[in-house]
PDB file of C-alpha atoms in Angstrom:
ATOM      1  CA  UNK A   1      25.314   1.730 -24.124  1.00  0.00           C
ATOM      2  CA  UNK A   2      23.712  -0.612 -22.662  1.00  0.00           C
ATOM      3  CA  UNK A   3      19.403  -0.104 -20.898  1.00  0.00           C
ATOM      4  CA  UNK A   4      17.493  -2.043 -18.739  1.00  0.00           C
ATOM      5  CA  UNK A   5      13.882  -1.667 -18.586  1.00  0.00           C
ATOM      6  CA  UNK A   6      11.871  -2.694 -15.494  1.00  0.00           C
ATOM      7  CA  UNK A   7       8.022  -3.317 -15.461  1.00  0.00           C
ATOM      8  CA  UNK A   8       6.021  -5.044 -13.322  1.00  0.00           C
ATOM      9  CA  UNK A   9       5.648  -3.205 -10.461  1.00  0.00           C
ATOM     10  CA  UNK A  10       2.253  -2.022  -8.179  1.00  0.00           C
ATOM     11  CA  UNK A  11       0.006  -1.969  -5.813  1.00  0.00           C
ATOM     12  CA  UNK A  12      -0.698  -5.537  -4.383  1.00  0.00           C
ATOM     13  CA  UNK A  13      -2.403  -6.339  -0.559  1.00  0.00           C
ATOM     14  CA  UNK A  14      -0.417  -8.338   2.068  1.00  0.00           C
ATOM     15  CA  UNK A  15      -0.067 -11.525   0.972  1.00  0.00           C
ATOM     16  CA  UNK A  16      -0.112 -11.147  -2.919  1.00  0.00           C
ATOM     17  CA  UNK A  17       1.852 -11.746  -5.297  1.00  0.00           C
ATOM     18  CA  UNK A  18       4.225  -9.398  -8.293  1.00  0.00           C
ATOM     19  CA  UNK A  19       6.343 -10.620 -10.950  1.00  0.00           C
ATOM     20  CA  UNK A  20       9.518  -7.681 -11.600  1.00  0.00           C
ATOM     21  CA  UNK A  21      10.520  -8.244 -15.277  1.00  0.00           C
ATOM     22  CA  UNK A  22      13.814  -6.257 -16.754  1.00  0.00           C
ATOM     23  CA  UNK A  23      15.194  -6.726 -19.861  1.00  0.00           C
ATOM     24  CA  UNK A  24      18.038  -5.233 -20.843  1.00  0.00           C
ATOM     25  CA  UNK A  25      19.104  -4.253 -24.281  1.00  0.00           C
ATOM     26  CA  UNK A  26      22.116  -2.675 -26.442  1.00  0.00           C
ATOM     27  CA  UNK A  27      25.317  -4.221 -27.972  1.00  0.00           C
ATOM     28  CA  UNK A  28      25.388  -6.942 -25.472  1.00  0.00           C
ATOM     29  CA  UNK A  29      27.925  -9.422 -25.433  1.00  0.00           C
ATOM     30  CA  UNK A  30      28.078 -11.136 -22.447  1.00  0.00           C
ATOM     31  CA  UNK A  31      25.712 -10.543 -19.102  1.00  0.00           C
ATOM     32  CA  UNK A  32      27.294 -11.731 -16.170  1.00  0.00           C
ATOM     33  CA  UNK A  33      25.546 -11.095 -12.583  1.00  0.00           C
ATOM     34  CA  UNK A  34      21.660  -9.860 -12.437  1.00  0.00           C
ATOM     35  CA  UNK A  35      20.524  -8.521  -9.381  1.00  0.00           C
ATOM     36  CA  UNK A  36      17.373  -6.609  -7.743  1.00  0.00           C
ATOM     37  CA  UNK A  37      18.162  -4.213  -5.050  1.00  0.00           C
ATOM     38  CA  UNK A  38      15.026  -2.392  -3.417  1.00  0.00           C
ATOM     39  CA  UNK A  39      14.909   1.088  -1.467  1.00  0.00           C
ATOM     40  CA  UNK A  40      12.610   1.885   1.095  1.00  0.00           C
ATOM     41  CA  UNK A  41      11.714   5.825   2.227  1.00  0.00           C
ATOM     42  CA  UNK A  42      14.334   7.097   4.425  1.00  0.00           C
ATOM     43  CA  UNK A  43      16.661   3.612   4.365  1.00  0.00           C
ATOM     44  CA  UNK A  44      19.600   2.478   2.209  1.00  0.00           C
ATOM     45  CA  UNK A  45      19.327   0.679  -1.224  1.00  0.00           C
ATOM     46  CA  UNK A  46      19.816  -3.052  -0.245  1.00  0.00           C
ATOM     47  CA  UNK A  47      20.368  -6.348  -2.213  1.00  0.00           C
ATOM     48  CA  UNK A  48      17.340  -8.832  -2.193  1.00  0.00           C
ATOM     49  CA  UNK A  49      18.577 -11.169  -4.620  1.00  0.00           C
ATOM     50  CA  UNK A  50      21.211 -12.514  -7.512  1.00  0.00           C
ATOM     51  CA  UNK A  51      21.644 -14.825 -10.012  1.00  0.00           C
ATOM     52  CA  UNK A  52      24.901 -15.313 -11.621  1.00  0.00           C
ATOM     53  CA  UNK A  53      25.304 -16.607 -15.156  1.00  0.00           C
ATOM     54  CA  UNK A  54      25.591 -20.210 -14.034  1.00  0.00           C
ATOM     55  CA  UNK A  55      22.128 -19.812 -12.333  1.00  0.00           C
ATOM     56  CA  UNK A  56      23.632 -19.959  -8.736  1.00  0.00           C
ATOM     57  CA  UNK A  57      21.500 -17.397  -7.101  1.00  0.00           C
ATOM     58  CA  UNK A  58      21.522 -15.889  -3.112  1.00  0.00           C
ATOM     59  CA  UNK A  59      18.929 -14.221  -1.650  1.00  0.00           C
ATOM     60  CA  UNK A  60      18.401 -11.613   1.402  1.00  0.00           C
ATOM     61  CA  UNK A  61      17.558 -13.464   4.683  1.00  0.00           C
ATOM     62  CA  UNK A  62      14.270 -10.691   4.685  1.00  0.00           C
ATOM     63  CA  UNK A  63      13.241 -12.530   1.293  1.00  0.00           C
ATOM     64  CA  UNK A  64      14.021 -16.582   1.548  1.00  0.00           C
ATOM     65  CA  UNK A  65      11.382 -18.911   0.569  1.00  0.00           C
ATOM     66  CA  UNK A  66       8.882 -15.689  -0.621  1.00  0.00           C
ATOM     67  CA  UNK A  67      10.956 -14.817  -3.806  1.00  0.00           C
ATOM     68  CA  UNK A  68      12.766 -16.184  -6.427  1.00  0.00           C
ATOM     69  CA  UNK A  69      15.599 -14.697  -9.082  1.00  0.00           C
ATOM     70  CA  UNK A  70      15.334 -16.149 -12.552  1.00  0.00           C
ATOM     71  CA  UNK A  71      16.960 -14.972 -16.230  1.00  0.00           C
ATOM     72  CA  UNK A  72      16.450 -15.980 -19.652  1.00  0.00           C
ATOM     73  CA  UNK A  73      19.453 -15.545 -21.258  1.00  0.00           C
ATOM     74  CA  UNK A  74      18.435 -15.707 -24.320  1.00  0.00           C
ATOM     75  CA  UNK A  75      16.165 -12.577 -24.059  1.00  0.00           C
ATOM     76  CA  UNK A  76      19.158 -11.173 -21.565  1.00  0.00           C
ATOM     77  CA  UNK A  77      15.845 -10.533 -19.059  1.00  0.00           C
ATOM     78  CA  UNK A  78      16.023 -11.112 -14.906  1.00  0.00           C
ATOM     79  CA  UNK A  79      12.590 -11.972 -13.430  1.00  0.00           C
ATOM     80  CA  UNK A  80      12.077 -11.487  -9.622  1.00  0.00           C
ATOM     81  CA  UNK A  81       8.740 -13.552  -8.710  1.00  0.00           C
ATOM     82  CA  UNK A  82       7.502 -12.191  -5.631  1.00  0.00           C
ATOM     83  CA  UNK A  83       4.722 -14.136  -3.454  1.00  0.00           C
ATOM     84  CA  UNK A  84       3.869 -13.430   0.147  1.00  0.00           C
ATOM     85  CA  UNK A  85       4.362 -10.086  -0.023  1.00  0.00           C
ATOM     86  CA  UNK A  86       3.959  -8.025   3.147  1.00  0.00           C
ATOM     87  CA  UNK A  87       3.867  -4.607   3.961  1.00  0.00           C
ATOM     88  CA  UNK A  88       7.848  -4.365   4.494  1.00  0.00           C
ATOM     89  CA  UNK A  89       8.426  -5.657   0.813  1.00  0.00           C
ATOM     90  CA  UNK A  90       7.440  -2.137   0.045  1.00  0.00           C
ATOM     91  CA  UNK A  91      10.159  -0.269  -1.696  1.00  0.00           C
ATOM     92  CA  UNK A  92      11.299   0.960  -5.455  1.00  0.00           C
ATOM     93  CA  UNK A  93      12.917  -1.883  -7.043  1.00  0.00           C
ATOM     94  CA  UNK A  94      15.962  -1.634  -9.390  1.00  0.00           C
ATOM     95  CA  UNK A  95      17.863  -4.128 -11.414  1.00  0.00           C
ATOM     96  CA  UNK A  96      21.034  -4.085 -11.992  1.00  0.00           C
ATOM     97  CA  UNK A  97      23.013  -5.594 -14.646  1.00  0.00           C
ATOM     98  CA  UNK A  98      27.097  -6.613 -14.851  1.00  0.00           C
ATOM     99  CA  UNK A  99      28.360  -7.627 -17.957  1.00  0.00           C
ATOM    100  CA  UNK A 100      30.453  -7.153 -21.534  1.00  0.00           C
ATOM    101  CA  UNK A 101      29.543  -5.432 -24.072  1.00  0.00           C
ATOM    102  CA  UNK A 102      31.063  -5.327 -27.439  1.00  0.00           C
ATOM    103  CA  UNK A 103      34.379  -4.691 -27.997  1.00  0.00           C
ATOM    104  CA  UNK A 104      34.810  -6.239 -24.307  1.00  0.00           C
ATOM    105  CA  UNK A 105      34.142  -3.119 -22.923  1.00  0.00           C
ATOM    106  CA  UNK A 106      33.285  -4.012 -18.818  1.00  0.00           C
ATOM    107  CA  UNK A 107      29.600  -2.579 -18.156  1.00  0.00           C
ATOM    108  CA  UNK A 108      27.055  -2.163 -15.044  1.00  0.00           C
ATOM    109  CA  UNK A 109      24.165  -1.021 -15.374  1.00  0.00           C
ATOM    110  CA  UNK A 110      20.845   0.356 -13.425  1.00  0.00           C
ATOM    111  CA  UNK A 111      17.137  -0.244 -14.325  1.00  0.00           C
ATOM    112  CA  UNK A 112      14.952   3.021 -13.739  1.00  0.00           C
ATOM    113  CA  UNK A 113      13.704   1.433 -11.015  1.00  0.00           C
ATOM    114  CA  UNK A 114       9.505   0.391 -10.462  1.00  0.00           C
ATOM    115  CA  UNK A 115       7.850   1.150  -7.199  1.00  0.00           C
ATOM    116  CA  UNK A 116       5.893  -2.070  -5.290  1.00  0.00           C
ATOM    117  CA  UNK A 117       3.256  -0.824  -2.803  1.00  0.00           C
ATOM    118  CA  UNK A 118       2.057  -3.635  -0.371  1.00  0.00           C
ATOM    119  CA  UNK A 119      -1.214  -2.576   1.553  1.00  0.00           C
ATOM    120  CA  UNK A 120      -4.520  -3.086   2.227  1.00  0.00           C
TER     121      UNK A 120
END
């Protein structure tokens, strides 16, 4: 089994800024891709940004040049920094985590999700 664990979510006015943490723990071998995906009430899930295990990372055209994917491998943790934030930014946001664990088992994995509220 593998868990993520998400935290740093809120409320935050236009224009502010949030830092998503989510580490993810368990008998780990390898962690591959990290992503954040967000949902909004009454719309789909969608991708805002990932990082693979080289550091490339890609980002949502809705989120270039306001946030930025980062991972410390070494605490097997994804970071989305989050500045500029405007009222469409709000939405729960979920990791999610691709990897091998031990016994190269194939795993994916969802965070339980943290909700970011932009408004004045």
């Amino acid at each position: 089994q593998v868990q993520l664990v998400e935290s740093g979510g809120g409320l935050v006015q236009p224009g502010g800024s949030l830092r998503l943490s989510c580490a993810a723990s368990g008998s780990i071998f390898s962690i591959l891709a990290m992503r954040w995906y967000r949902q909004a009430p009454g719309k789909q899930r969608e991708l805002v940004a990932d990082i693979t295990s080289g550091g490339n990372t890609n980002y949502a055209d809705s989120v270039k040049g306001r946030f930025t994917i980062s991972r410390d491998n070494a605490k097997n943790t994804v970071y989305l920094q989050m500045n500029s934030l405007k009222p469409e930014d709000t939405a729960v946001y979920y990791c999610n985590v691709h990897g091998v664990r031990q016994g190269s088992v194939v795993f994916g994995s969802w965070g339980q999700g943290t909700q970011v509220t932009v408004s004045s």
